[in-house]
XYZ file of C-alpha atoms in Angstrom:
579
model
C 102.984 58.181 -0.654
C 103.116 61.789 -1.815
C 102.244 64.334 0.819
C 98.651 65.262 1.389
C 99.198 68.785 0.123
C 100.427 67.358 -3.144
C 97.466 65.072 -3.582
C 94.883 67.575 -2.362
C 96.129 70.230 -4.757
C 96.395 67.843 -7.664
C 92.984 66.319 -7.074
C 91.495 69.781 -6.711
C 93.209 70.861 -9.905
C 91.902 67.839 -11.820
C 88.420 68.312 -10.339
C 88.265 71.970 -11.236
C 89.726 71.285 -14.663
C 86.998 68.739 -15.387
C 84.211 71.039 -14.187
C 85.631 74.151 -15.811
C 86.016 75.803 -12.404
C 89.628 76.837 -11.869
C 90.484 78.369 -8.480
C 90.698 81.939 -9.712
C 87.741 84.340 -9.997
C 85.987 84.904 -13.312
C 88.141 82.388 -15.164
C 85.119 81.440 -17.242
C 82.965 84.558 -17.066
C 82.611 84.649 -20.841
C 82.001 80.937 -21.316
C 78.574 79.363 -21.557
C 79.259 75.846 -20.303
C 80.309 74.331 -17.002
C 82.672 72.025 -18.907
C 84.527 74.761 -20.791
C 88.178 74.199 -21.454
C 90.696 75.985 -19.278
C 91.852 79.006 -21.227
C 93.935 82.137 -20.836
C 96.417 83.439 -18.295
C 94.247 82.619 -15.286
C 94.218 78.895 -16.016
C 97.914 79.046 -16.840
C 98.654 80.605 -13.445
C 96.436 78.056 -11.710
C 98.223 75.202 -13.411
C 101.681 76.429 -12.433
C 100.703 77.135 -8.833
C 99.127 73.716 -8.337
C 101.906 71.703 -9.963
C 104.625 73.714 -8.205
C 103.089 73.067 -4.800
C 102.647 69.418 -5.695
C 106.280 68.901 -6.614
C 107.857 70.685 -3.641
C 105.550 69.444 -0.877
C 106.880 67.276 1.940
C 106.140 63.683 2.904
C 103.087 62.888 5.018
C 101.453 59.825 6.518
C 97.872 60.946 6.005
C 95.443 58.192 5.092
C 93.636 57.970 1.772
C 90.396 58.795 3.571
C 91.817 62.050 4.899
C 93.270 62.925 1.493
C 89.860 62.511 -0.120
C 88.162 64.511 2.650
C 90.590 67.436 2.448
C 90.545 67.524 -1.359
C 86.749 67.519 -1.342
C 86.576 70.330 1.207
C 89.048 72.422 -0.768
C 87.027 71.861 -3.931
C 83.792 72.883 -2.210
C 85.536 75.945 -0.737
C 85.968 77.274 -4.255
C 82.151 77.637 -4.454
C 82.064 76.557 -8.069
C 80.292 73.201 -7.991
C 78.095 71.161 -5.668
C 79.662 69.043 -2.890
C 78.544 65.760 -4.436
C 80.345 66.698 -7.684
C 83.558 67.435 -5.772
C 83.324 64.239 -3.734
C 82.593 62.129 -6.793
C 85.408 63.525 -8.916
C 87.979 63.366 -6.133
C 87.097 59.721 -5.522
C 87.226 58.869 -9.230
C 90.490 60.644 -10.041
C 92.442 59.743 -6.895
C 94.059 56.525 -8.265
C 95.006 58.221 -11.540
C 96.394 61.346 -9.860
C 98.448 59.323 -7.386
C 99.930 57.106 -10.100
C 100.617 59.802 -12.691
C 102.160 62.370 -10.390
C 104.181 59.769 -8.525
C 105.897 58.943 -11.838
C 105.928 62.460 -13.279
C 109.368 63.842 -14.161
C 108.227 67.047 -15.892
C 108.562 70.483 -14.322
C 105.542 72.738 -13.698
C 106.505 74.719 -16.799
C 106.541 71.547 -18.878
C 103.278 70.187 -17.486
C 101.451 73.460 -18.061
C 102.988 73.973 -21.476
C 101.454 70.633 -22.434
C 98.138 71.000 -20.604
C 97.264 74.617 -21.325
C 99.391 75.108 -24.437
C 102.502 76.973 -25.586
C 100.801 80.286 -24.848
C 101.278 79.300 -21.187
C 104.856 78.035 -21.346
C 107.508 77.058 -23.889
C 109.751 74.699 -21.933
C 112.042 72.100 -23.373
C 110.883 68.578 -22.787
C 112.310 65.514 -24.548
C 108.869 63.899 -24.260
C 107.314 66.767 -26.231
C 109.812 66.808 -29.112
C 109.390 63.833 -31.381
C 108.686 63.146 -35.020
C 107.176 60.127 -36.717
C 109.218 58.316 -39.344
C 108.019 57.836 -42.909
C 108.906 55.022 -45.313
C 111.670 55.881 -47.803
C 109.173 55.930 -50.682
C 108.798 59.394 -52.251
C 105.511 61.261 -52.151
C 103.712 60.710 -55.482
C 102.935 63.706 -57.693
C 99.753 65.482 -56.659
C 97.061 65.300 -59.335
C 94.312 67.909 -59.651
C 90.983 66.895 -58.154
C 88.249 66.389 -60.745
C 84.486 66.199 -60.227
C 82.845 62.914 -61.274
C 80.788 62.810 -64.429
C 77.122 63.815 -64.095
C 74.978 60.829 -63.191
C 77.850 58.777 -61.777
C 77.124 56.738 -58.626
C 76.917 58.490 -55.280
C 76.897 57.271 -51.683
C 75.048 58.951 -48.846
C 76.821 58.703 -45.494
C 75.121 59.485 -42.176
C 77.367 61.044 -39.548
C 76.230 60.884 -35.905
C 78.410 62.294 -33.149
C 78.262 63.305 -29.488
C 74.929 61.721 -28.596
C 75.518 62.041 -24.818
C 72.474 59.982 -23.905
C 70.982 60.786 -20.491
C 68.713 58.033 -19.211
C 67.973 60.138 -16.123
C 66.701 63.213 -17.957
C 63.418 64.423 -16.438
C 61.240 67.137 -18.036
C 60.322 70.048 -15.783
C 63.325 69.731 -13.451
C 65.909 72.384 -12.650
C 68.003 73.162 -15.734
C 70.285 75.668 -13.957
C 72.097 73.718 -11.255
C 75.576 73.831 -9.700
C 76.700 70.727 -11.548
C 78.172 69.953 -14.965
C 74.846 68.320 -15.942
C 71.302 69.360 -15.012
C 67.722 68.423 -16.003
C 67.702 65.297 -13.834
C 65.332 64.153 -11.133
C 67.795 64.807 -8.301
C 68.213 68.416 -9.456
C 64.756 69.163 -8.089
C 62.277 71.736 -9.405
C 63.392 75.010 -11.004
C 63.679 78.117 -8.857
C 60.656 80.438 -8.925
C 60.471 82.369 -12.164
C 62.656 79.918 -14.092
C 61.333 77.470 -16.649
C 61.997 73.794 -16.060
C 63.683 71.406 -18.462
C 61.928 71.044 -21.818
C 60.312 67.759 -22.785
C 62.500 66.957 -25.808
C 65.666 68.565 -24.471
C 66.968 71.863 -23.190
C 69.456 74.502 -24.285
C 71.030 74.683 -20.838
C 73.519 72.174 -19.395
C 71.380 69.169 -20.304
C 71.883 66.133 -22.516
C 69.761 63.965 -24.829
C 66.578 62.330 -23.458
C 66.072 58.684 -24.438
C 62.716 59.354 -26.149
C 64.199 62.182 -28.221
C 67.011 59.905 -29.392
C 64.593 57.101 -30.273
C 62.531 59.651 -32.186
C 65.654 60.670 -34.116
C 66.545 57.060 -34.905
C 62.981 56.359 -36.015
C 63.159 59.395 -38.297
C 66.548 58.318 -39.682
C 65.365 54.760 -40.317
C 63.084 56.180 -42.997
C 65.892 58.167 -44.673
C 68.119 56.933 -47.479
C 71.807 56.459 -46.711
C 74.374 53.732 -47.283
C 76.383 53.556 -44.068
C 76.905 55.330 -40.739
C 79.895 57.111 -39.206
C 79.524 57.221 -35.412
C 82.293 59.279 -33.837
C 81.933 58.850 -30.103
C 80.907 60.512 -26.841
C 78.015 58.255 -25.878
C 77.471 58.872 -22.119
C 75.977 61.956 -20.508
C 78.042 64.676 -18.815
C 77.505 63.345 -15.276
C 81.263 62.930 -15.002
C 81.335 62.903 -11.185
C 79.338 59.691 -10.673
C 80.100 57.395 -13.592
C 81.323 53.818 -13.284
C 82.872 51.376 -15.706
C 79.699 49.300 -15.616
C 77.558 52.342 -16.409
C 79.824 53.338 -19.305
C 79.748 49.899 -20.898
C 75.999 49.809 -20.257
C 75.477 52.982 -22.324
C 77.692 51.518 -25.029
C 75.580 48.367 -25.180
C 72.321 50.321 -25.010
C 73.256 52.494 -27.978
C 74.648 49.558 -29.943
C 71.313 47.777 -29.420
C 69.415 50.866 -30.610
C 71.605 51.066 -33.707
C 70.859 47.435 -34.476
C 67.130 47.956 -33.847
C 66.703 50.923 -36.166
C 69.461 50.265 -38.737
C 69.730 46.463 -38.893
C 71.087 46.339 -42.440
C 73.381 49.374 -42.357
C 77.153 49.151 -41.877
C 78.295 51.212 -38.898
C 81.851 52.493 -38.481
C 82.434 53.835 -34.951
C 85.208 55.861 -33.348
C 86.035 56.260 -29.665
C 85.192 59.491 -27.837
C 86.793 61.012 -24.744
C 83.688 60.484 -22.547
C 83.536 56.708 -22.892
C 86.077 56.053 -20.153
C 85.653 56.210 -16.392
C 87.011 58.551 -15.173
C 86.310 60.781 -18.155
C 89.355 61.464 -20.385
C 91.358 58.699 -18.695
C 93.087 56.517 -21.303
C 96.248 54.923 -19.879
C 98.899 53.622 -22.307
C 99.549 49.932 -22.834
C 102.191 49.684 -20.125
C 99.656 50.597 -17.424
C 98.316 47.213 -16.361
C 96.228 45.781 -13.562
C 93.219 47.619 -12.164
C 94.085 50.879 -13.939
C 94.414 49.331 -17.403
C 92.072 50.689 -20.084
C 91.461 47.287 -21.651
C 88.140 46.929 -19.823
C 86.867 49.580 -22.254
C 88.684 48.426 -25.390
C 87.410 44.874 -24.883
C 83.870 46.171 -24.395
C 84.171 48.203 -27.597
C 85.357 45.175 -29.538
C 82.483 43.085 -28.198
C 79.901 45.753 -29.095
C 81.384 46.522 -32.513
C 81.705 42.848 -33.486
C 78.624 42.866 -35.778
C 80.117 45.681 -37.868
C 83.860 44.989 -38.002
C 86.014 42.044 -39.145
C 88.206 40.143 -36.703
C 91.363 41.907 -37.975
C 89.888 45.281 -37.019
C 88.720 44.027 -33.631
C 92.269 42.975 -32.722
C 93.543 46.554 -32.988
C 90.443 47.831 -31.191
C 91.354 45.618 -28.229
C 94.958 46.849 -28.426
C 94.437 50.594 -28.698
C 90.890 51.565 -29.630
C 91.659 52.084 -33.328
C 91.211 50.021 -36.505
C 91.066 49.940 -40.287
C 88.609 48.240 -42.627
C 87.978 48.135 -46.383
C 84.186 48.138 -46.843
C 84.298 48.671 -50.632
C 86.841 47.848 -53.363
C 89.420 50.614 -53.643
C 88.317 52.279 -50.412
C 89.719 52.075 -46.882
C 88.341 53.577 -43.687
C 90.643 54.287 -40.737
C 89.235 54.982 -37.267
C 91.774 56.605 -34.942
C 91.700 56.951 -31.160
C 92.209 60.688 -30.659
C 92.581 60.300 -26.903
C 96.245 59.887 -27.833
C 96.254 63.679 -28.251
C 93.673 64.583 -25.595
C 95.215 67.253 -23.334
C 92.822 66.170 -20.560
C 94.264 62.646 -20.594
C 96.729 62.984 -17.711
C 98.433 59.702 -18.536
C 99.990 61.370 -21.571
C 102.108 63.605 -19.365
C 104.206 60.597 -18.439
C 105.277 60.392 -22.077
C 103.561 61.954 -25.087
C 105.660 60.101 -27.661
C 103.276 58.454 -30.150
C 101.014 56.786 -27.542
C 100.557 53.064 -28.252
C 102.392 53.569 -31.565
C 99.164 54.685 -33.214
C 100.629 57.277 -35.591
C 103.276 54.793 -36.759
C 100.454 52.321 -37.382
C 98.546 55.039 -39.257
C 101.541 55.686 -41.519
C 101.947 51.967 -42.241
C 98.242 51.671 -43.048
C 98.284 54.722 -45.321
C 101.423 53.520 -47.088
C 99.772 50.162 -47.795
C 96.700 51.994 -49.093
C 98.892 54.146 -51.332
C 100.695 51.076 -52.671
C 97.321 49.425 -53.389
C 95.892 52.617 -54.946
C 93.140 52.813 -52.328
C 91.408 56.002 -51.256
C 91.087 56.580 -47.509
C 88.679 58.273 -45.125
C 89.868 58.952 -41.572
C 87.358 59.204 -38.728
C 87.965 60.175 -35.126
C 86.534 62.161 -32.249
C 88.747 65.124 -31.279
C 89.589 67.322 -34.298
C 93.386 67.582 -34.659
C 93.418 71.370 -35.036
C 91.698 72.429 -31.813
C 93.685 73.204 -28.687
C 92.244 70.155 -26.894
C 94.737 68.173 -28.994
C 98.358 68.161 -27.787
C 100.575 70.254 -30.036
C 103.252 67.651 -30.781
C 100.706 64.966 -31.740
C 98.745 67.417 -33.858
C 101.843 68.574 -35.719
C 102.863 65.000 -36.481
C 99.345 64.197 -37.673
C 99.450 67.290 -39.905
C 102.665 66.020 -41.490
C 101.033 62.651 -42.138
C 98.097 64.279 -43.918
C 100.555 66.239 -46.064
C 102.544 63.152 -47.041
C 99.445 61.122 -47.985
C 97.267 63.889 -49.419
C 96.769 61.950 -52.654
C 95.429 58.964 -50.710
C 93.277 60.681 -48.077
C 90.031 61.971 -49.567
C 88.085 62.758 -46.398
C 88.363 63.318 -42.630
C 85.431 63.317 -40.197
C 85.401 64.320 -36.519
C 83.073 65.508 -33.733
C 83.733 66.518 -30.087
C 83.186 70.294 -30.209
C 79.377 69.983 -30.630
C 79.525 72.771 -33.218
C 79.303 72.732 -37.031
C 82.629 73.680 -38.606
C 85.714 72.369 -40.420
C 89.488 72.665 -40.649
C 91.538 73.106 -43.829
C 95.008 71.539 -44.070
C 97.806 73.135 -46.107
C 101.058 71.788 -47.540
C 103.847 71.791 -44.973
C 106.359 73.369 -47.368
C 104.543 76.676 -47.887
C 101.401 76.487 -45.699
C 99.508 78.057 -48.600
C 98.329 75.204 -50.849
C 95.217 73.494 -49.417
C 95.605 69.711 -49.241
C 92.752 68.265 -47.162
C 89.639 69.064 -45.128
C 88.532 67.777 -41.736
C 84.737 68.013 -41.369
C 83.555 68.534 -37.785
C 79.913 67.550 -37.652
C 77.353 68.970 -35.203
C 76.355 67.052 -32.090
C 73.128 65.213 -31.416
C 73.120 66.571 -27.848
C 72.005 70.177 -27.288
C 74.693 70.589 -24.609
C 74.991 73.554 -24.342
C 72.895 76.314 -25.943
C 72.607 74.418 -29.213
C 69.919 72.800 -31.290
C 70.294 69.065 -31.842
C 71.754 67.973 -35.170
C 73.155 65.383 -37.551
C 74.677 65.360 -41.036
C 74.530 63.369 -44.272
C 77.491 63.504 -46.677
C 77.248 62.834 -50.392
C 80.344 60.922 -51.524
C 81.634 60.053 -54.992
C 80.829 56.339 -54.917
C 81.777 54.759 -58.234
C 83.622 51.735 -56.895
C 85.870 51.212 -59.922
C 87.039 54.776 -60.529
C 85.785 56.673 -57.465
C 87.728 59.533 -55.944
C 85.746 59.064 -52.712
C 85.668 62.848 -52.405
C 82.968 64.655 -50.444
C 80.655 66.205 -53.036
C 78.174 67.907 -50.698
C 76.658 67.628 -47.243
C 73.272 68.277 -45.654
C 72.841 69.310 -42.030
C 69.594 68.646 -40.176
C 68.553 70.158 -36.849
C 65.805 69.910 -34.261
C 64.640 73.332 -33.115
C 64.119 72.694 -29.416
C 62.085 75.839 -28.844
C 59.526 74.796 -31.444
C 59.569 71.133 -30.401
C 59.006 71.852 -26.713
C 56.293 74.423 -27.443
C 54.227 72.120 -29.652
C 54.758 68.972 -27.550
C 54.110 66.976 -30.728
C 56.552 64.544 -32.342
C 59.523 66.758 -33.178
C 60.332 67.691 -36.759
C 63.932 67.284 -37.897
C 64.401 69.912 -40.581
C 67.042 70.520 -43.218
C 69.066 73.490 -42.014
C 71.263 73.857 -45.115
C 73.283 72.105 -47.793
C 76.881 73.228 -48.113
C 77.118 73.918 -51.845
C 73.831 75.815 -52.037
C 74.275 77.787 -48.812
C 77.829 78.852 -49.560
C 77.669 79.149 -53.353
C 80.345 76.515 -53.990
C 80.871 74.486 -57.181
C 82.602 71.692 -55.270
C 83.880 70.913 -51.783
C 87.523 70.299 -52.647
C 90.159 71.778 -50.285
C 90.855 74.589 -52.763
C 87.165 75.523 -52.753
C 87.069 75.702 -48.978
C 90.195 77.841 -49.031
C 88.425 80.242 -51.392
C 85.409 80.136 -49.084
C 87.595 81.316 -46.198
C 88.768 84.256 -48.294
C 85.175 85.106 -49.201
C 84.152 85.054 -45.531
C 86.568 87.898 -44.839
C 84.925 90.079 -47.477
C 81.275 89.064 -47.318
C 79.594 89.839 -43.986
C 76.339 88.162 -45.022
C 78.149 84.916 -45.825
C 80.029 85.107 -42.528
C 76.824 85.533 -40.525
C 75.320 82.543 -42.359
C 78.336 80.423 -41.453
C 78.169 81.667 -37.845
C 74.475 80.713 -37.610
C 75.253 77.235 -38.931
C 78.166 76.961 -36.492
C 75.645 77.204 -33.646
C 73.016 75.049 -35.390
C 70.680 78.029 -35.658
C 70.667 79.017 -31.987
C 72.675 82.253 -31.907
C 72.182 85.063 -29.410
C 73.359 87.816 -31.756
C 75.594 88.641 -34.723
C 79.247 87.690 -34.977
C 81.359 90.798 -34.253
C 84.868 91.613 -35.478
C 86.690 89.489 -32.867
C 84.303 86.603 -33.452
C 84.718 86.740 -37.235
C 88.512 86.701 -36.983
C 88.373 83.703 -34.681
C 86.007 81.850 -37.011
C 88.332 82.424 -39.958
C 91.423 81.470 -37.976
C 89.805 78.232 -36.790
C 89.027 77.308 -40.391
C 92.680 77.769 -41.343
C 94.183 76.048 -38.314
C 94.100 72.271 -38.661
C 97.259 72.188 -36.520
C 96.674 72.863 -32.837
C 98.265 75.769 -30.991
C 99.263 77.369 -34.294
C 97.143 80.503 -34.480
C 100.296 82.627 -34.572
C 101.355 80.777 -37.724
C 98.082 80.717 -39.645
C 96.581 84.039 -38.512
C 99.313 86.170 -36.897
C 97.379 89.445 -36.983
C 94.468 88.054 -34.990
C 96.472 85.896 -32.585
C 98.707 88.748 -31.430
C 95.970 90.424 -29.403
C 93.192 87.876 -29.568
C 90.139 87.869 -27.381
C 88.410 84.521 -27.335
C 84.792 84.853 -28.408
C 83.706 81.348 -29.294
C 83.194 78.759 -26.538
C 85.184 75.537 -26.420
C 83.626 72.301 -25.188
C 85.497 69.351 -23.725
């Protein structure tokens, strides 16, 4: 047994990490969410202090009960979150923390370089230096992208992400509480002078009410689209009191709702980081017994059975990923991005291609290339944001480069915002090769309107490029909905081509769009408003605009210094980052 100081510090670190409350003052003074990622030098210092103490502490015979008690008291002492949140998270993460840090061979520098990013530390670690292997077949010549002929067939694809359904949402309750999630019955009434939670949802730290989601599904059931992409994060943000049974219950509840409202539509899901219990905990295959993740993967396979063939379900049960060919000449690949999730502490035992997923992805893409198939990749965590481990992201970037002629679309969620990432060739980092679309969340968490997206895809089965031709984003204005107290109106916010004056949505066009943003302040403010789904507090200033542009260019995580060196040298983070 590791000493109590080790466990207390580690559990406190994990608890504070999950709640966005690191044990240093003002670490998140500019963030607008209690689940903000840990950023900057303060979180870096916190990480190093905690891991250093953990690895030099002495042996103790304290009981598990005392460990939990002391860790909870230390968490409460930080005055960042409510006692019940501390107690719940300490209890949930204790088995994981004990197992991971008992096996951990990395130094504090190495742990924090992985967890916080290379801006915190640049240590050598053999577990963080690996490259995937490609088949000996040469990359085929890249052909120019061409728009389909006018009048050729199109497909409309609905993308839903980050629903975060809260069955315990209660209108009129306190929406400003000391917990990661508010607007629930046990949060009590609002303090005098503060407005309670809105009926259809709330801009504060609150998730999606069941009746609002059913209203959305009823609205969507009357819309025209051909199939659904559903990219994860189903449960609410009550991360301190979730159980495996509750997580699988939400999965089944939402699967039943999908079947009720879209009985004839194909659905292609991807796994989010909130589906597990504890949150972000996705052990590799060699972790067996009570801590194995197969309770979740088996539940996914059972729920997704109506939509996926048996071959896809086998890989779902293995690692939470799959591939399927729903149309001739077209292949869809759903990846489990928890293999790059920097909050998944199991990865710090060994980051090398978790569960062999990237090797599987290469094999699948090579087969698609050989068969002249076009491919769409779906997942939850976008590969270019700093939530994704650098080494995994860089390997994924290389895969996109190698198979750029095969991959015609990428679709992610997780951030809750409306944005995208442009990939460039690895040889020069100047020629755009691919685009990852990051669709807006259904949940309003936090300070956002609710949203969804419909993509228009080139859908001529015999000669289709399967390129994204346009997309429409719809939002629910919560202020208007809660004021009227009538059935909410989901309104078209914008269409990409019309709003941004684009002839097509090829990677080269988005690259030109990025250049235009730097010169056209009106266009930049439009993009910024769409980024927040219409709920912005003010204009995007100079620091904000540079960060927006850099994020568009950076489809490789922790690479701001490469893609936007002028901004990254003295950057001040403006935009929030959700976990």
